[in-house]
Each structure stands twice: as C-alpha cells, then as structure tokens.
C-alpha cells in the first residue's frame, strides 16, 4: 500500500526545510561577568570559533553568543589548546573563550541532529505505517476466532501464525530504524553539558511536519546486547508478549475442547 508523507515545508537536497534567511544564530544564555565583551575584544580573536560573530549582554550576569549558522557537518567545536599556553591571556579570557565554544557546540550539535535525523524520519514514517498495518492485521485475525465456525478453526490458526511472523518482521524493521534515531539523539545529548540544551526528537520531527506521537523510540541502551544476556529490542519484546498471550489463550481453548495436539503447538515461545 502506498503512503504519501505530507510535510509542512518542502525539503532541499539535504532533506531539511530551507534555512531562515538570517545568518545570525543566538546560542543559549550562559553565565558571564558584565565585561564579557571587553574580555573577548582584544588579543583573543585568533582563538574564536570561525562562526563566532559577537557576544551580547543578557542581563547583569549572563551573555548570549551569536554565530553564523552551522550546517552540522563541521568538526565538533572544541576550545583550541593553544590558548591554554598563551601567557598573554588571563584566566577570565580563557574562561570566556571556553564558554564561547560550549555555546557553539550546542548549536552545532542541534543542527547536526537535524541533518542526521531528517532522512531517518522519512524512512521511519513508512516503517511505522507498515508495523501498524501488520499489528492491526494480527489483532484482527485473533479476534476472528470468537465468531469463527469450528470447521475453520485450524485454517484460522495458520492465518494467525502467518500474521505473527509478518508482525515480528515489521517490528524488527521498526526497531532497526528506531535504534538509528536513538543513536542520533544520544549523540546530541552526549555533546552538550546541560540537559536544557538537549534536543527532543519530537521537535526535529515537528519541524519536518512529521508527527511521531505513539512511536516507540527508546534509549539507545535498550537496543544494545549486554555481555550477560540477550534480549529482544523494544517493539519486538512488546510484540512477543502479545503473541505469547494470544497463543496461551488459544492453547487453553484447544485443551478444553479435547485438541491437545493443537494446544501443544500453540504454546507460547514457539515462533
């Protein structure tokens, strides 16, 4: 079944909506002395980030750094080591330069997340749709047992088992793209120092006109095997529980209706 994805804005060749015309990107507010501008004015220019434009006072003890827009494809902003060996710089100047790079890193990481997540979200829309269809089909097959004539019971079991296999494949496909999204989110969060600078995947998706409400994208750790035991990925694990519940229910019916062979075949964990 074909599905059309409606986006709020047209995408360019990087899969992102066209950037705003202004080149100025304000960074998060950071604590700083009232003379921050003076500290970064003389003798520090060679240590500024290439995208740095200026610093603006934002209250008595806070400043906001302003940069040219990041593409997300630049190297991660990192304070130059040379400044720590420069005797001409004061400790206050080094601190301000360090905070400049911290602010740059926040903006860079957020832009990088948008660049990396955009094509994954396009794929995720299709895979979540495929999973939803497979799951709904499986649930419908199970519900049909309640009104099915006795002479069609075994053929319906076959249809349900087929639906189980399709749903499990769709769940595994979803968990694969969800893991890639979780990696992108984790990468951005690991770069910033403050939780308030962490970007939510839903925000990026909304910018592309994609509603991810109801999607299962867990923390990256939920997709990684441990040295001690193997575990199913999040959506597969949720599905397996549903399948086991369905099979247990049908196995009970089979035993109660004197059909033990079918009941043993329907016992959980035989997928």
PDB file of C-alpha atoms in Angstrom:
ATOM      1  CA  UNK A   1       0.000   0.000   0.000  1.00  0.00           C
ATOM      2  CA  UNK A   2       1.392   3.365  -0.982  1.00  0.00           C
ATOM      3  CA  UNK A   3       1.512   6.174   1.547  1.00  0.00           C
ATOM      4  CA  UNK A   4       2.030   9.876   0.962  1.00  0.00           C
ATOM      5  CA  UNK A   5       4.001  11.793   3.582  1.00  0.00           C
ATOM      6  CA  UNK A   6       2.797  15.366   3.914  1.00  0.00           C
ATOM      7  CA  UNK A   7       5.475  17.772   5.098  1.00  0.00           C
ATOM      8  CA  UNK A   8       4.913  21.256   6.412  1.00  0.00           C
ATOM      9  CA  UNK A   9       7.724  22.584   4.187  1.00  0.00           C
ATOM     10  CA  UNK A  10       9.455  21.391   1.055  1.00  0.00           C
ATOM     11  CA  UNK A  11      12.788  19.654   1.645  1.00  0.00           C
ATOM     12  CA  UNK A  12      16.040  20.612  -0.003  1.00  0.00           C
ATOM     13  CA  UNK A  13      18.657  18.076  -1.126  1.00  0.00           C
ATOM     14  CA  UNK A  14      19.851  17.697   2.458  1.00  0.00           C
ATOM     15  CA  UNK A  15      16.310  16.625   3.481  1.00  0.00           C
ATOM     16  CA  UNK A  16      15.880  19.756   5.571  1.00  0.00           C
ATOM     17  CA  UNK A  17      13.485  22.637   5.201  1.00  0.00           C
ATOM     18  CA  UNK A  18      15.098  25.784   3.735  1.00  0.00           C
ATOM     19  CA  UNK A  19      17.046  27.683   6.373  1.00  0.00           C
ATOM     20  CA  UNK A  20      15.866  31.028   7.643  1.00  0.00           C
ATOM     21  CA  UNK A  21      17.361  33.942   5.710  1.00  0.00           C
ATOM     22  CA  UNK A  22      19.167  35.442   8.686  1.00  0.00           C
ATOM     23  CA  UNK A  23      22.744  34.181   9.221  1.00  0.00           C
ATOM     24  CA  UNK A  24      22.721  35.034  12.911  1.00  0.00           C
ATOM     25  CA  UNK A  25      22.090  32.178  15.301  1.00  0.00           C
ATOM     26  CA  UNK A  26      21.784  33.058  19.006  1.00  0.00           C
ATOM     27  CA  UNK A  27      23.212  30.460  21.340  1.00  0.00           C
ATOM     28  CA  UNK A  28      21.853  29.565  24.781  1.00  0.00           C
ATOM     29  CA  UNK A  29      22.399  32.098  27.540  1.00  0.00           C
ATOM     30  CA  UNK A  30      25.447  31.389  29.712  1.00  0.00           C
ATOM     31  CA  UNK A  31      26.680  32.975  32.952  1.00  0.00           C
ATOM     32  CA  UNK A  32      29.362  35.616  32.479  1.00  0.00           C
ATOM     33  CA  UNK A  33      30.707  38.835  34.018  1.00  0.00           C
ATOM     34  CA  UNK A  34      29.407  42.201  32.846  1.00  0.00           C
ATOM     35  CA  UNK A  35      32.653  42.912  30.955  1.00  0.00           C
ATOM     36  CA  UNK A  36      32.405  39.789  28.756  1.00  0.00           C
ATOM     37  CA  UNK A  37      32.528  41.800  25.557  1.00  0.00           C
ATOM     38  CA  UNK A  38      35.721  43.542  26.666  1.00  0.00           C
ATOM     39  CA  UNK A  39      37.320  40.245  27.637  1.00  0.00           C
ATOM     40  CA  UNK A  40      36.774  38.895  24.112  1.00  0.00           C
ATOM     41  CA  UNK A  41      37.660  42.103  22.298  1.00  0.00           C
ATOM     42  CA  UNK A  42      41.416  42.467  22.442  1.00  0.00           C
ATOM     43  CA  UNK A  43      44.001  39.764  21.879  1.00  0.00           C
ATOM     44  CA  UNK A  44      41.565  36.832  21.666  1.00  0.00           C
ATOM     45  CA  UNK A  45      40.343  36.972  18.060  1.00  0.00           C
ATOM     46  CA  UNK A  46      42.673  34.229  16.850  1.00  0.00           C
ATOM     47  CA  UNK A  47      41.064  31.809  19.312  1.00  0.00           C
ATOM     48  CA  UNK A  48      37.448  32.500  18.384  1.00  0.00           C
ATOM     49  CA  UNK A  49      35.397  29.856  16.650  1.00  0.00           C
ATOM     50  CA  UNK A  50      35.197  30.565  12.874  1.00  0.00           C
ATOM     51  CA  UNK A  51      31.418  31.051  13.145  1.00  0.00           C
ATOM     52  CA  UNK A  52      31.629  33.449  16.097  1.00  0.00           C
ATOM     53  CA  UNK A  53      30.289  36.943  15.439  1.00  0.00           C
ATOM     54  CA  UNK A  54      29.803  38.681  18.761  1.00  0.00           C
ATOM     55  CA  UNK A  55      28.713  38.386  22.365  1.00  0.00           C
ATOM     56  CA  UNK A  56      25.688  40.211  23.748  1.00  0.00           C
ATOM     57  CA  UNK A  57      24.958  41.027  27.355  1.00  0.00           C
ATOM     58  CA  UNK A  58      21.755  39.370  28.526  1.00  0.00           C
ATOM     59  CA  UNK A  59      21.191  40.738  31.980  1.00  0.00           C
ATOM     60  CA  UNK A  60      23.680  41.577  34.737  1.00  0.00           C
ATOM     61  CA  UNK A  61      25.363  38.163  34.912  1.00  0.00           C
ATOM     62  CA  UNK A  62      24.572  36.488  31.597  1.00  0.00           C
ATOM     63  CA  UNK A  63      25.619  36.728  27.967  1.00  0.00           C
ATOM     64  CA  UNK A  64      24.484  35.260  24.683  1.00  0.00           C
ATOM     65  CA  UNK A  65      26.962  34.358  21.943  1.00  0.00           C
ATOM     66  CA  UNK A  66      25.941  34.939  18.339  1.00  0.00           C
ATOM     67  CA  UNK A  67      27.285  32.798  15.488  1.00  0.00           C
ATOM     68  CA  UNK A  68      26.862  32.313  11.792  1.00  0.00           C
ATOM     69  CA  UNK A  69      24.561  29.403  11.090  1.00  0.00           C
ATOM     70  CA  UNK A  70      26.039  25.937  11.447  1.00  0.00           C
ATOM     71  CA  UNK A  71      25.494  23.248   8.831  1.00  0.00           C
ATOM     72  CA  UNK A  72      26.012  20.370  11.254  1.00  0.00           C
ATOM     73  CA  UNK A  73      28.756  18.983   9.035  1.00  0.00           C
ATOM     74  CA  UNK A  74      31.591  20.973  10.586  1.00  0.00           C
ATOM     75  CA  UNK A  75      34.021  19.447  13.053  1.00  0.00           C
ATOM     76  CA  UNK A  76      32.841  19.478  16.649  1.00  0.00           C
ATOM     77  CA  UNK A  77      33.694  22.862  18.210  1.00  0.00           C
ATOM     78  CA  UNK A  78      36.488  22.452  20.732  1.00  0.00           C
ATOM     79  CA  UNK A  79      38.475  25.072  22.600  1.00  0.00           C
ATOM     80  CA  UNK A  80      41.924  25.491  20.991  1.00  0.00           C
ATOM     81  CA  UNK A  81      44.672  24.063  23.165  1.00  0.00           C
ATOM     82  CA  UNK A  82      46.985  26.908  22.214  1.00  0.00           C
ATOM     83  CA  UNK A  83      45.039  29.364  24.322  1.00  0.00           C
ATOM     84  CA  UNK A  84      45.974  27.488  27.498  1.00  0.00           C
ATOM     85  CA  UNK A  85      49.656  28.042  26.685  1.00  0.00           C
ATOM     86  CA  UNK A  86      49.289  31.716  25.779  1.00  0.00           C
ATOM     87  CA  UNK A  87      50.722  33.835  28.632  1.00  0.00           C
ATOM     88  CA  UNK A  88      49.036  36.937  27.200  1.00  0.00           C
ATOM     89  CA  UNK A  89      45.590  35.607  28.094  1.00  0.00           C
ATOM     90  CA  UNK A  90      44.093  35.992  31.520  1.00  0.00           C
ATOM     91  CA  UNK A  91      42.194  33.191  33.209  1.00  0.00           C
ATOM     92  CA  UNK A  92      38.988  35.192  32.720  1.00  0.00           C
ATOM     93  CA  UNK A  93      39.617  35.384  28.980  1.00  0.00           C
ATOM     94  CA  UNK A  94      40.262  31.669  28.761  1.00  0.00           C
ATOM     95  CA  UNK A  95      37.038  31.029  30.642  1.00  0.00           C
ATOM     96  CA  UNK A  96      35.044  33.211  28.253  1.00  0.00           C
ATOM     97  CA  UNK A  97      36.588  31.575  25.185  1.00  0.00           C
ATOM     98  CA  UNK A  98      35.757  28.179  26.666  1.00  0.00           C
ATOM     99  CA  UNK A  99      32.151  29.243  27.175  1.00  0.00           C
ATOM    100  CA  UNK A 100      32.054  30.519  23.620  1.00  0.00           C
ATOM    101  CA  UNK A 101      32.989  27.067  22.367  1.00  0.00           C
ATOM    102  CA  UNK A 102      30.477  25.450  24.708  1.00  0.00           C
ATOM    103  CA  UNK A 103      27.750  27.604  23.178  1.00  0.00           C
ATOM    104  CA  UNK A 104      28.995  26.816  19.665  1.00  0.00           C
ATOM    105  CA  UNK A 105      28.944  23.111  20.457  1.00  0.00           C
ATOM    106  CA  UNK A 106      25.270  23.308  21.492  1.00  0.00           C
ATOM    107  CA  UNK A 107      24.231  24.952  18.224  1.00  0.00           C
ATOM    108  CA  UNK A 108      26.414  22.648  16.145  1.00  0.00           C
ATOM    109  CA  UNK A 109      25.037  19.535  17.844  1.00  0.00           C
ATOM    110  CA  UNK A 110      21.446  20.632  17.353  1.00  0.00           C
ATOM    111  CA  UNK A 111      21.978  21.359  13.693  1.00  0.00           C
ATOM    112  CA  UNK A 112      23.853  18.081  13.222  1.00  0.00           C
ATOM    113  CA  UNK A 113      20.956  16.223  14.820  1.00  0.00           C
ATOM    114  CA  UNK A 114      18.540  17.807  12.354  1.00  0.00           C
ATOM    115  CA  UNK A 115      20.740  16.818   9.414  1.00  0.00           C
ATOM    116  CA  UNK A 116      21.152  13.233  10.619  1.00  0.00           C
ATOM    117  CA  UNK A 117      17.569  12.670  11.749  1.00  0.00           C
ATOM    118  CA  UNK A 118      15.767  14.042   8.693  1.00  0.00           C
ATOM    119  CA  UNK A 119      16.325  11.123   6.266  1.00  0.00           C
ATOM    120  CA  UNK A 120      15.832   8.604   9.090  1.00  0.00           C
ATOM    121  CA  UNK A 121      12.472  10.147   9.924  1.00  0.00           C
ATOM    122  CA  UNK A 122      11.338   9.772   6.333  1.00  0.00           C
ATOM    123  CA  UNK A 123      12.096   6.057   6.483  1.00  0.00           C
ATOM    124  CA  UNK A 124      10.601   5.758   9.962  1.00  0.00           C
ATOM    125  CA  UNK A 125       7.234   7.121   8.785  1.00  0.00           C
ATOM    126  CA  UNK A 126       6.955   4.288   6.269  1.00  0.00           C
ATOM    127  CA  UNK A 127       8.126   1.619   8.682  1.00  0.00           C
ATOM    128  CA  UNK A 128       5.774   2.693  11.465  1.00  0.00           C
ATOM    129  CA  UNK A 129       2.918   2.579   8.969  1.00  0.00           C
ATOM    130  CA  UNK A 130       3.947  -0.932   7.886  1.00  0.00           C
ATOM    131  CA  UNK A 131       4.190  -2.044  11.520  1.00  0.00           C
ATOM    132  CA  UNK A 132       0.769  -0.580  12.333  1.00  0.00           C
ATOM    133  CA  UNK A 133      -0.845  -2.418   9.425  1.00  0.00           C
ATOM    134  CA  UNK A 134       0.827  -5.711  10.386  1.00  0.00           C
ATOM    135  CA  UNK A 135      -0.131  -5.322  14.050  1.00  0.00           C
ATOM    136  CA  UNK A 136      -3.750  -4.444  13.253  1.00  0.00           C
ATOM    137  CA  UNK A 137      -3.976  -7.418  10.890  1.00  0.00           C
ATOM    138  CA  UNK A 138      -2.633  -9.741  13.578  1.00  0.00           C
ATOM    139  CA  UNK A 139      -5.110  -8.456  16.154  1.00  0.00           C
ATOM    140  CA  UNK A 140      -7.973  -8.814  13.677  1.00  0.00           C
ATOM    141  CA  UNK A 141      -7.001 -12.416  12.908  1.00  0.00           C
ATOM    142  CA  UNK A 142      -7.043 -13.240  16.612  1.00  0.00           C
ATOM    143  CA  UNK A 143     -10.392 -11.508  17.190  1.00  0.00           C
ATOM    144  CA  UNK A 144     -11.983 -13.555  14.380  1.00  0.00           C
ATOM    145  CA  UNK A 145     -11.677 -16.730  16.446  1.00  0.00           C
ATOM    146  CA  UNK A 146     -14.574 -15.560  18.607  1.00  0.00           C
ATOM    147  CA  UNK A 147     -17.069 -15.846  15.737  1.00  0.00           C
ATOM    148  CA  UNK A 148     -15.409 -18.473  13.565  1.00  0.00           C
ATOM    149  CA  UNK A 149     -17.178 -21.781  12.814  1.00  0.00           C
ATOM    150  CA  UNK A 150     -15.490 -24.835  14.328  1.00  0.00           C
ATOM    151  CA  UNK A 151     -14.616 -26.286  10.926  1.00  0.00           C
ATOM    152  CA  UNK A 152     -12.470 -23.257  10.087  1.00  0.00           C
ATOM    153  CA  UNK A 153     -10.589 -23.102  13.368  1.00  0.00           C
ATOM    154  CA  UNK A 154      -7.367 -24.754  12.180  1.00  0.00           C
ATOM    155  CA  UNK A 155      -7.167 -22.733   8.966  1.00  0.00           C
ATOM    156  CA  UNK A 156      -7.543 -19.621  11.070  1.00  0.00           C
ATOM    157  CA  UNK A 157      -4.622 -20.761  13.230  1.00  0.00           C
ATOM    158  CA  UNK A 158      -2.484 -20.836  10.106  1.00  0.00           C
ATOM    159  CA  UNK A 159      -3.594 -17.318   9.160  1.00  0.00           C
ATOM    160  CA  UNK A 160      -2.781 -16.094  12.662  1.00  0.00           C
ATOM    161  CA  UNK A 161       0.678 -17.671  12.649  1.00  0.00           C
ATOM    162  CA  UNK A 162       1.410 -16.013   9.313  1.00  0.00           C
ATOM    163  CA  UNK A 163       0.243 -12.679  10.762  1.00  0.00           C
ATOM    164  CA  UNK A 164       2.514 -13.236  13.767  1.00  0.00           C
ATOM    165  CA  UNK A 165       5.550 -13.736  11.528  1.00  0.00           C
ATOM    166  CA  UNK A 166       4.803 -10.669   9.421  1.00  0.00           C
ATOM    167  CA  UNK A 167       4.236  -8.534  12.522  1.00  0.00           C
ATOM    168  CA  UNK A 168       7.509  -9.709  14.047  1.00  0.00           C
ATOM    169  CA  UNK A 169       9.418  -8.795  10.891  1.00  0.00           C
ATOM    170  CA  UNK A 170       7.790  -5.360  10.792  1.00  0.00           C
ATOM    171  CA  UNK A 171       8.591  -4.870  14.481  1.00  0.00           C
ATOM    172  CA  UNK A 172      12.222  -5.813  13.866  1.00  0.00           C
ATOM    173  CA  UNK A 173      12.381  -3.431  10.901  1.00  0.00           C
ATOM    174  CA  UNK A 174      10.972  -0.672  13.079  1.00  0.00           C
ATOM    175  CA  UNK A 175      13.435  -1.336  15.897  1.00  0.00           C
ATOM    176  CA  UNK A 176      16.267  -1.087  13.364  1.00  0.00           C
ATOM    177  CA  UNK A 177      15.321   2.461  12.319  1.00  0.00           C
ATOM    178  CA  UNK A 178      14.380   3.366  15.906  1.00  0.00           C
ATOM    179  CA  UNK A 179      17.876   2.384  17.018  1.00  0.00           C
ATOM    180  CA  UNK A 180      19.383   4.667  14.382  1.00  0.00           C
ATOM    181  CA  UNK A 181      17.201   7.528  15.643  1.00  0.00           C
ATOM    182  CA  UNK A 182      18.179   6.720  19.221  1.00  0.00           C
ATOM    183  CA  UNK A 183      21.860   6.948  18.223  1.00  0.00           C
ATOM    184  CA  UNK A 184      21.297  10.401  16.730  1.00  0.00           C
ATOM    185  CA  UNK A 185      19.533  11.585  19.869  1.00  0.00           C
ATOM    186  CA  UNK A 186      22.200  10.100  22.136  1.00  0.00           C
ATOM    187  CA  UNK A 187      24.969  11.721  20.093  1.00  0.00           C
ATOM    188  CA  UNK A 188      23.414  15.156  20.535  1.00  0.00           C
ATOM    189  CA  UNK A 189      22.743  14.697  24.236  1.00  0.00           C
ATOM    190  CA  UNK A 190      26.285  13.457  24.903  1.00  0.00           C
ATOM    191  CA  UNK A 191      27.796  16.595  23.362  1.00  0.00           C
ATOM    192  CA  UNK A 192      26.003  19.211  25.469  1.00  0.00           C
ATOM    193  CA  UNK A 193      26.770  19.875  29.117  1.00  0.00           C
ATOM    194  CA  UNK A 194      23.306  20.889  30.311  1.00  0.00           C
ATOM    195  CA  UNK A 195      20.082  18.904  29.994  1.00  0.00           C
ATOM    196  CA  UNK A 196      18.275  22.098  28.936  1.00  0.00           C
ATOM    197  CA  UNK A 197      20.359  22.078  25.726  1.00  0.00           C
ATOM    198  CA  UNK A 198      19.286  18.547  24.826  1.00  0.00           C
ATOM    199  CA  UNK A 199      17.040  18.461  21.767  1.00  0.00           C
ATOM    200  CA  UNK A 200      13.955  16.274  21.666  1.00  0.00           C
ATOM    201  CA  UNK A 201      13.375  14.110  18.607  1.00  0.00           C
ATOM    202  CA  UNK A 202       9.752  15.253  18.512  1.00  0.00           C
ATOM    203  CA  UNK A 203      10.926  18.840  17.984  1.00  0.00           C
ATOM    204  CA  UNK A 204      13.028  17.879  14.960  1.00  0.00           C
ATOM    205  CA  UNK A 205      10.180  15.768  13.575  1.00  0.00           C
ATOM    206  CA  UNK A 206       7.670  18.588  14.023  1.00  0.00           C
ATOM    207  CA  UNK A 207       9.934  20.909  12.031  1.00  0.00           C
ATOM    208  CA  UNK A 208       9.571  18.466   9.132  1.00  0.00           C
ATOM    209  CA  UNK A 209       5.832  18.112   9.599  1.00  0.00           C
ATOM    210  CA  UNK A 210       6.143  14.564  10.969  1.00  0.00           C
ATOM    211  CA  UNK A 211       4.043  13.572  13.981  1.00  0.00           C
ATOM    212  CA  UNK A 212       5.872  10.897  15.984  1.00  0.00           C
ATOM    213  CA  UNK A 213       3.252  10.607  18.705  1.00  0.00           C
ATOM    214  CA  UNK A 214       2.866   6.948  19.576  1.00  0.00           C
ATOM    215  CA  UNK A 215       6.214   5.892  18.114  1.00  0.00           C
ATOM    216  CA  UNK A 216       8.416   3.663  20.247  1.00  0.00           C
ATOM    217  CA  UNK A 217      11.938   5.085  20.221  1.00  0.00           C
ATOM    218  CA  UNK A 218      13.681   4.003  23.393  1.00  0.00           C
ATOM    219  CA  UNK A 219      17.046   4.957  24.882  1.00  0.00           C
ATOM    220  CA  UNK A 220      19.989   3.632  22.894  1.00  0.00           C
ATOM    221  CA  UNK A 221      20.819   1.134  25.654  1.00  0.00           C
ATOM    222  CA  UNK A 222      17.551  -0.722  25.012  1.00  0.00           C
ATOM    223  CA  UNK A 223      18.801  -1.748  21.553  1.00  0.00           C
ATOM    224  CA  UNK A 224      22.239  -2.978  22.580  1.00  0.00           C
ATOM    225  CA  UNK A 225      23.027  -6.503  23.730  1.00  0.00           C
ATOM    226  CA  UNK A 226      24.675  -6.885  27.125  1.00  0.00           C
ATOM    227  CA  UNK A 227      27.634  -9.172  27.938  1.00  0.00           C
ATOM    228  CA  UNK A 228      25.404 -11.127  30.311  1.00  0.00           C
ATOM    229  CA  UNK A 229      22.205 -11.881  28.409  1.00  0.00           C
ATOM    230  CA  UNK A 230      20.438 -11.374  25.098  1.00  0.00           C
ATOM    231  CA  UNK A 231      17.167  -9.510  24.947  1.00  0.00           C
ATOM    232  CA  UNK A 232      14.639  -8.554  22.305  1.00  0.00           C
ATOM    233  CA  UNK A 233      14.607  -4.979  21.069  1.00  0.00           C
ATOM    234  CA  UNK A 234      11.776  -2.813  22.478  1.00  0.00           C
ATOM    235  CA  UNK A 235       8.977  -3.210  19.926  1.00  0.00           C
ATOM    236  CA  UNK A 236       9.800  -6.859  19.273  1.00  0.00           C
ATOM    237  CA  UNK A 237       9.677  -7.516  23.025  1.00  0.00           C
ATOM    238  CA  UNK A 238       6.285  -5.854  23.284  1.00  0.00           C
ATOM    239  CA  UNK A 239       5.003  -7.869  20.321  1.00  0.00           C
ATOM    240  CA  UNK A 240       6.339 -11.179  21.649  1.00  0.00           C
ATOM    241  CA  UNK A 241       4.352 -10.675  24.850  1.00  0.00           C
ATOM    242  CA  UNK A 242       1.172 -10.117  22.837  1.00  0.00           C
ATOM    243  CA  UNK A 243       1.874 -13.190  20.696  1.00  0.00           C
ATOM    244  CA  UNK A 244       2.534 -15.309  23.769  1.00  0.00           C
ATOM    245  CA  UNK A 245      -0.734 -14.123  25.331  1.00  0.00           C
ATOM    246  CA  UNK A 246      -2.656 -14.979  22.176  1.00  0.00           C
ATOM    247  CA  UNK A 247      -1.081 -18.416  21.879  1.00  0.00           C
ATOM    248  CA  UNK A 248      -1.677 -19.178  25.538  1.00  0.00           C
ATOM    249  CA  UNK A 249      -5.335 -18.275  25.136  1.00  0.00           C
ATOM    250  CA  UNK A 250      -5.760 -20.480  22.069  1.00  0.00           C
ATOM    251  CA  UNK A 251      -3.846 -23.318  23.737  1.00  0.00           C
ATOM    252  CA  UNK A 252      -6.290 -23.177  26.670  1.00  0.00           C
ATOM    253  CA  UNK A 253      -9.206 -23.402  24.263  1.00  0.00           C
ATOM    254  CA  UNK A 254      -7.599 -26.314  22.415  1.00  0.00           C
ATOM    255  CA  UNK A 255      -7.076 -28.286  25.635  1.00  0.00           C
ATOM    256  CA  UNK A 256     -10.590 -27.571  26.859  1.00  0.00           C
ATOM    257  CA  UNK A 257     -12.028 -28.782  23.559  1.00  0.00           C
ATOM    258  CA  UNK A 258     -10.020 -32.022  23.613  1.00  0.00           C
ATOM    259  CA  UNK A 259      -7.497 -30.969  20.967  1.00  0.00           C
ATOM    260  CA  UNK A 260      -4.198 -31.383  22.883  1.00  0.00           C
ATOM    261  CA  UNK A 261      -2.021 -31.691  19.769  1.00  0.00           C
ATOM    262  CA  UNK A 262      -3.036 -28.266  18.531  1.00  0.00           C
ATOM    263  CA  UNK A 263      -2.763 -26.932  22.061  1.00  0.00           C
ATOM    264  CA  UNK A 264       0.850 -28.025  22.384  1.00  0.00           C
ATOM    265  CA  UNK A 265       1.713 -26.423  19.059  1.00  0.00           C
ATOM    266  CA  UNK A 266       0.155 -23.151  20.141  1.00  0.00           C
ATOM    267  CA  UNK A 267       2.044 -22.949  23.412  1.00  0.00           C
ATOM    268  CA  UNK A 268       3.971 -19.676  23.810  1.00  0.00           C
ATOM    269  CA  UNK A 269       7.544 -19.165  22.578  1.00  0.00           C
ATOM    270  CA  UNK A 270       7.281 -21.383  19.527  1.00  0.00           C
ATOM    271  CA  UNK A 271       7.554 -18.578  16.930  1.00  0.00           C
TER     272      UNK A 271
END
